[in-house]
Short mmCIF file of C-alpha atoms in Angstrom, two decimals:
data_model
loop_
_atom_site.label_atom_id
_atom_site.label_comp_id
_atom_site.label_asym_id
_atom_site.label_seq_id
_atom_site.Cartn_x
_atom_site.Cartn_y
_atom_site.Cartn_z
CA ARG L 1 7.29 -0.35 43.82
CA ILE L 2 5.63 2.68 42.12
CA VAL L 3 3.07 2.24 39.28
CA TRP L 4 2.45 5.56 37.47
CA THR L 5 -0.25 5.81 35.02
CA MET L 6 0.53 8.67 32.44
CA ARG L 7 -2.63 10.32 31.06
CA ASP L 8 -0.78 13.00 29.01
CA MET L 9 2.74 14.05 28.20
CA TRP L 10 3.29 15.93 31.54
CA PRO L 11 5.26 13.28 33.33
CA PHE L 12 8.14 13.61 30.65
CA THR L 13 8.03 17.23 29.64
CA GLY L 14 9.23 20.42 31.33
CA GLY L 15 5.83 21.26 32.30
CA CYS L 16 3.36 21.08 29.41
CA HIS L 17 0.60 18.68 29.16
CA TYR L 18 0.97 18.48 25.44
CA SER L 19 4.06 19.69 23.46
CA LEU L 20 2.08 20.88 20.32
CA GLY L 21 4.74 19.71 18.00
CA CYS L 22 7.78 20.91 20.13
CA LYS L 23 10.32 18.20 20.67
CA LYS L 24 12.77 19.72 23.08
CA TYR L 25 11.25 17.42 25.92
CA GLU L 26 13.04 14.61 24.04
CA TRP L 27 16.40 16.00 25.54
CA GLY L 28 15.46 18.02 28.47
CA CYS L 29 13.51 21.11 27.30
CA GLY L 30 14.46 24.85 27.44
CA GLN L 31 13.83 27.89 25.20
CA CYS L 32 10.14 26.72 25.78
CA PRO L 33 7.74 28.31 23.10
CA GLN L 34 4.68 27.77 25.47
CA LEU L 35 6.53 30.14 27.96
CA GLN L 36 7.54 32.03 24.92
CA SER L 37 11.18 32.04 26.51
CA LYS L 38 14.38 32.32 24.54
CA LYS L 39 16.52 31.10 27.30
CA ARG L 40 18.23 27.69 27.25
CA LYS L 41 17.95 27.35 31.05
CA ASP L 42 14.46 28.48 31.74
CA LEU L 43 11.55 27.16 34.22
CA SER L 44 10.99 24.23 31.52
CA SER L 45 14.58 23.09 31.73
CA TYR L 46 14.75 23.32 35.58
CA LEU L 47 11.49 21.32 36.01
CA ALA L 48 13.00 18.75 33.46
CA ALA L 49 16.26 18.38 35.34
CA ARG L 50 14.25 17.99 38.84
CA LYS L 51 11.96 15.40 37.33
CA MET L 52 14.96 13.49 35.80
CA LYS L 53 16.97 13.11 39.08
CA ILE L 54 13.92 12.28 40.98
CA TYR L 55 12.83 9.36 38.40
CA ARG L 56 16.24 7.78 38.33
CA SER L 57 16.14 7.55 42.11
CA GLN L 58 13.10 5.63 42.12
CA ARG L 59 11.72 2.27 40.87
CA ILE L 60 8.87 3.64 38.64
CA ASN L 61 6.85 1.31 36.36
CA TYR L 62 5.09 3.52 33.89
CA VAL L 63 1.48 2.83 32.40
CA ALA L 64 0.77 4.86 29.18
CA ILE L 65 -3.02 4.79 28.41
CA SER L 66 -2.48 4.62 24.65
CA GLU L 67 0.17 3.19 22.11
CA TRP L 68 0.61 6.84 20.96
CA LEU L 69 1.42 8.10 24.44
CA LYS L 70 4.20 5.22 24.88
CA ARG L 71 5.92 6.29 21.56
CA ALA L 72 6.12 9.61 22.54
CA ALA L 73 7.38 8.71 26.35
CA GLU L 74 10.10 6.31 24.88
CA LYS L 75 11.55 9.38 22.84
CA SER L 76 12.08 11.26 26.09
CA GLU L 77 15.27 10.82 28.19
CA PHE L 78 13.28 10.97 31.53
CA ILE L 79 11.79 7.61 31.11
CA SER L 80 13.88 4.32 31.61
CA GLU L 81 13.98 1.74 28.67
CA GLY L 82 11.64 -0.96 28.94
CA SER L 83 9.78 0.53 31.92
CA ILE L 84 6.35 1.43 30.13
CA SER L 85 3.38 -0.79 29.78
CA VAL L 86 0.29 0.24 27.73
CA ILE L 87 -3.20 -0.24 29.54
CA ASP L 88 -5.84 1.63 27.49
CA ASN L 89 -8.13 4.23 29.24
CA CYS L 90 -11.60 2.70 29.58
CA ILE L 91 -15.28 3.43 29.72
CA ASP L 92 -18.08 1.98 31.60
CA GLU L 93 -19.88 -0.65 28.88
CA ASN L 94 -23.33 0.01 30.78
CA GLU L 95 -23.18 3.95 30.11
CA PHE L 96 -22.58 4.02 26.56
CA VAL L 97 -24.71 1.77 24.44
CA TYR L 98 -26.19 1.75 21.06
CA ILE L 99 -29.27 3.78 20.54
CA GLU L 100 -31.14 3.89 17.22
CA LYS L 101 -30.38 7.38 15.65
CA ASN L 102 -33.96 8.83 15.36
CA HIS L 103 -35.22 7.52 18.87
CA ALA L 104 -32.08 9.27 20.43
CA ARG L 105 -33.33 12.38 18.64
CA LYS L 106 -36.78 12.13 20.01
CA LEU L 107 -35.42 11.55 23.38
CA LEU L 108 -33.37 14.80 23.14
CA ASN L 109 -36.35 16.81 21.57
CA ILE L 110 -34.20 17.65 18.60
CA ASP L 111 -36.32 19.72 16.14
CA THR L 112 -37.94 17.71 13.51
CA SER L 113 -36.84 20.16 11.00
CA LEU L 114 -33.55 18.49 11.25
CA GLY L 115 -35.00 15.21 10.42
CA LYS L 116 -33.43 14.79 7.31
CA LYS L 117 -30.24 16.67 7.85
CA LYS L 118 -26.82 14.95 8.95
CA ILE L 119 -25.69 16.02 12.27
CA VAL L 120 -21.94 16.55 12.89
CA LEU L 121 -20.88 16.58 16.56
CA ILE L 122 -17.97 18.18 18.09
CA GLY L 123 -17.33 18.07 21.95
CA ALA L 124 -14.72 18.12 24.48
CA GLN L 125 -14.63 19.42 28.13
CA ASN L 126 -13.52 22.62 26.71
CA VAL L 127 -13.72 23.00 22.90
CA SER L 128 -11.61 26.17 23.05
CA ASP L 129 -8.49 24.39 24.48
CA LYS L 130 -5.67 24.87 21.70
CA TYR L 131 -4.78 21.28 21.33
CA LYS L 132 -8.31 20.28 20.49
CA GLY L 133 -7.97 21.69 16.82
CA PHE L 134 -11.35 23.31 16.80
CA GLU L 135 -10.18 25.84 13.96
CA TYR L 136 -9.62 22.76 11.67
CA PHE L 137 -13.17 21.74 12.44
CA LEU L 138 -14.57 25.21 11.34
CA GLU L 139 -12.39 25.14 8.06
CA ALA L 140 -13.81 21.66 7.13
CA LEU L 141 -17.27 23.01 7.43
CA ASN L 142 -16.62 25.02 4.23
CA PHE L 143 -16.34 21.90 2.22
CA LEU L 144 -20.10 20.98 3.46
CA ASP L 145 -23.60 21.75 2.10
CA ARG L 146 -25.04 23.73 4.59
CA ARG L 147 -28.54 22.56 3.47
CA GLU L 148 -27.67 18.92 4.30
CA TYR L 149 -25.70 19.34 7.53
CA ALA L 150 -26.47 20.52 11.00
CA ILE L 151 -23.90 21.12 13.83
CA ALA L 152 -24.26 19.68 17.44
CA SER L 153 -21.62 20.47 20.15
CA PHE L 154 -21.17 19.90 24.02
CA GLY L 155 -18.58 21.13 26.29
CA ARG L 156 -17.35 24.74 27.79
CA GLY L 157 -16.64 27.38 25.16
CA ASP L 158 -19.07 29.29 23.05
CA SER L 159 -16.99 29.29 19.72
CA ILE L 160 -19.60 26.87 18.27
CA LYS L 161 -22.34 29.32 18.34
CA ASN L 162 -20.77 31.38 15.63
CA VAL L 163 -20.79 28.82 12.93
CA ALA L 164 -22.39 30.88 9.97
CA GLY L 165 -24.88 29.30 7.85
CA PHE L 166 -25.36 26.02 9.80
CA GLU L 167 -28.04 25.14 12.15
CA VAL L 168 -26.40 24.52 15.47
CA ILE L 169 -27.62 22.74 18.60
CA ASP L 170 -25.45 23.59 21.53
CA PHE L 171 -25.96 21.26 24.54
CA GLY L 172 -23.31 23.02 26.68
CA TYR L 173 -21.53 21.20 29.25
CA VAL L 174 -22.92 17.77 29.83
CA ALA L 175 -22.03 15.99 33.22
CA ASP L 176 -24.70 13.06 32.65
CA SER L 177 -23.28 9.95 30.90
CA ASN L 178 -27.02 8.88 29.96
CA THR L 179 -27.69 12.27 28.18
CA LEU L 180 -24.19 12.25 26.57
CA ASN L 181 -24.74 8.69 25.14
CA ARG L 182 -28.09 10.00 23.58
CA ILE L 183 -26.15 13.12 22.18
CA TYR L 184 -23.57 10.84 20.59
CA ALA L 185 -26.26 8.24 19.30
CA ALA L 186 -28.43 11.10 17.79
CA SER L 187 -25.41 12.32 15.54
CA ASP L 188 -24.20 10.93 12.32
CA ILE L 189 -20.70 11.67 12.68
CA PHE L 190 -18.40 12.64 15.69
CA VAL L 191 -15.27 14.70 14.83
CA CYS L 192 -12.28 14.77 17.11
CA PRO L 193 -9.69 17.17 15.49
CA SER L 194 -7.34 17.18 18.42
CA LEU L 195 -3.68 17.91 17.53
CA GLN L 196 -2.47 15.93 20.19
CA GLU L 197 -4.47 13.52 22.48
CA ALA L 198 -3.15 10.84 24.90
CA PHE L 199 -6.27 8.63 24.39
CA GLY L 200 -9.52 10.11 23.32
CA LYS L 201 -12.28 8.86 25.73
CA THR L 202 -14.97 10.61 23.61
CA VAL L 203 -13.71 8.51 20.52
CA VAL L 204 -14.74 5.28 22.44
CA GLU L 205 -17.90 6.68 23.97
CA SER L 206 -19.01 7.86 20.48
CA ILE L 207 -18.40 4.48 18.71
CA SER L 208 -19.87 2.35 21.67
CA SER L 209 -22.90 4.75 20.93
CA GLY L 210 -23.04 3.75 17.42
CA THR L 211 -21.49 6.93 15.85
CA PRO L 212 -18.13 6.72 13.61
CA VAL L 213 -15.61 9.30 14.38
CA VAL L 214 -13.13 11.30 12.12
CA CYS L 215 -9.67 12.24 13.87
CA PHE L 216 -6.24 13.26 12.69
CA SER L 217 -3.58 10.70 12.19
CA ASP L 218 -0.72 10.39 14.63
CA THR L 219 -2.84 11.05 17.97
CA GLY L 220 -4.25 8.71 20.59
CA PRO L 221 -7.60 8.58 18.87
CA ALA L 222 -6.07 7.06 15.52
CA ASP L 223 -4.80 4.04 17.58
CA ILE L 224 -8.62 3.33 18.50
CA ILE L 225 -10.05 3.84 15.00
CA THR L 226 -9.92 1.41 12.25
CA HIS L 227 -9.96 3.26 8.97
CA LYS L 228 -13.18 3.45 7.04
CA VAL L 229 -14.76 0.83 9.31
CA ASN L 230 -15.50 2.67 12.69
CA GLY L 231 -14.15 5.96 11.80
CA PHE L 232 -11.95 7.78 9.37
CA ILE L 233 -8.22 8.67 10.04
CA SER L 234 -7.54 12.03 8.35
CA SER L 235 -4.32 13.57 7.04
CA ARG L 236 -2.51 15.59 9.76
CA PHE L 237 -3.70 19.25 9.83
CA SER L 238 -5.93 18.87 6.89
CA SER L 239 -9.30 20.39 7.02
CA GLU L 240 -10.37 19.02 3.69
CA SER L 241 -9.29 15.49 4.87
CA ILE L 242 -11.61 15.99 7.84
CA ALA L 243 -14.41 16.93 5.42
CA ASN L 244 -13.86 13.86 3.24
CA GLY L 245 -14.27 11.85 6.35
CA ILE L 246 -17.52 13.27 7.22
CA LEU L 247 -18.62 12.91 3.78
CA PHE L 248 -17.39 9.18 3.59
CA PHE L 249 -19.62 8.22 6.71
CA SER L 250 -22.67 10.49 5.73
CA GLY L 251 -24.71 7.34 4.44
CA PHE L 252 -23.76 4.96 7.13
CA SER L 253 -26.66 2.63 7.88
CA GLN L 254 -28.31 1.65 11.17
CA SER L 255 -27.04 -2.03 10.89
CA SER L 256 -23.46 -0.60 10.50
CA ARG L 257 -23.94 1.64 13.46
CA GLN L 258 -25.14 -1.19 15.64
CA GLU L 259 -22.25 -3.43 14.54
CA ILE L 260 -19.54 -0.75 15.33
CA SER L 261 -20.97 -0.36 18.85
CA GLN L 262 -19.97 -3.76 19.83
CA SER L 263 -16.47 -3.14 18.56
CA MET L 264 -15.32 -1.37 21.57
CA GLY L 265 -15.05 -4.28 24.15
CA LYS L 266 -11.26 -4.12 24.76
CA TYR L 267 -11.81 -0.56 26.34
CA TYR L 268 -14.39 -1.53 28.94
CA SER L 269 -13.28 -1.25 32.50
CA HIS L 270 -13.08 -4.72 33.63
CA TYR L 271 -10.35 -5.57 30.89
CA SER L 272 -8.44 -2.54 32.13
CA ALA L 273 -8.73 -3.92 35.70
CA LYS L 274 -7.61 -7.35 34.68
CA LYS L 275 -4.45 -5.89 33.06
CA TYR L 276 -3.53 -3.72 36.31
CA ILE L 277 -3.88 -6.90 38.36
CA LYS L 278 -1.61 -8.64 35.95
CA LEU L 279 0.84 -5.91 36.13
CA TYR L 280 0.83 -5.77 40.07
CA HIS L 281 1.25 -9.68 40.14
CA LYS L 282 4.23 -9.40 37.99
CA LEU L 283 5.98 -6.63 39.95
CA MET L 284 5.16 -8.57 43.22
CA ASN L 285 6.66 -11.82 41.90
CA ASN L 286 9.96 -9.93 40.76
#
């Protein structure tokens, strides 16, 4: 038996990790927009055909790390019907915990001049990746008052340094979970404007740290968020809707922050481990 955990769309496409709106993976690819190809039989269709042949010769049990990824996979001809389980991605519950906002700012030595400003956080391993939707975040800032908001960021890519008119705190690439926990907790809102995302680990990390999240609908992060409770699900590709989400949570109280930090229990690692064990037992019994 093979158990294959899918962490993005690559297992059921002709090569891309995210289709970015292209639906050709549903029937076998070809004329791939990411390859800028006009040929029906191109590298993507060749790889798709090879994958399909191999998959059908194996007994593969797929695991999707979100309901969104499962829905996308079920549209593809690659994956056998009824062979996909959902086991959410997970975090270490001891690494991302609630920290009072002002205390977190002191721990990070954030300038006291920002004390009264709301900090809007954006971050990813590489903010500049196309599917991260950074341009929508930049457009959303046009709806915010620069006197009331500051921007914080983490990750690779220097685009954030060019946000005109806003005070910017750029933490760069952060490899330490303890520091990342403080960055989330020191912020008022975390924005995850990904156009496509299989899960959204940063979303769980942020909420566990007590900071609500704004994201687009029809993505992995949207499956995690309860709208207007621990986050805001924005209309697809609407920068103004992202801004509305930021404004909605600008007055979020400390007691509410502490409450939402306790709502992520289903994403703790030991829960995911139990689900894998249950799946393995089921397969062995069969």
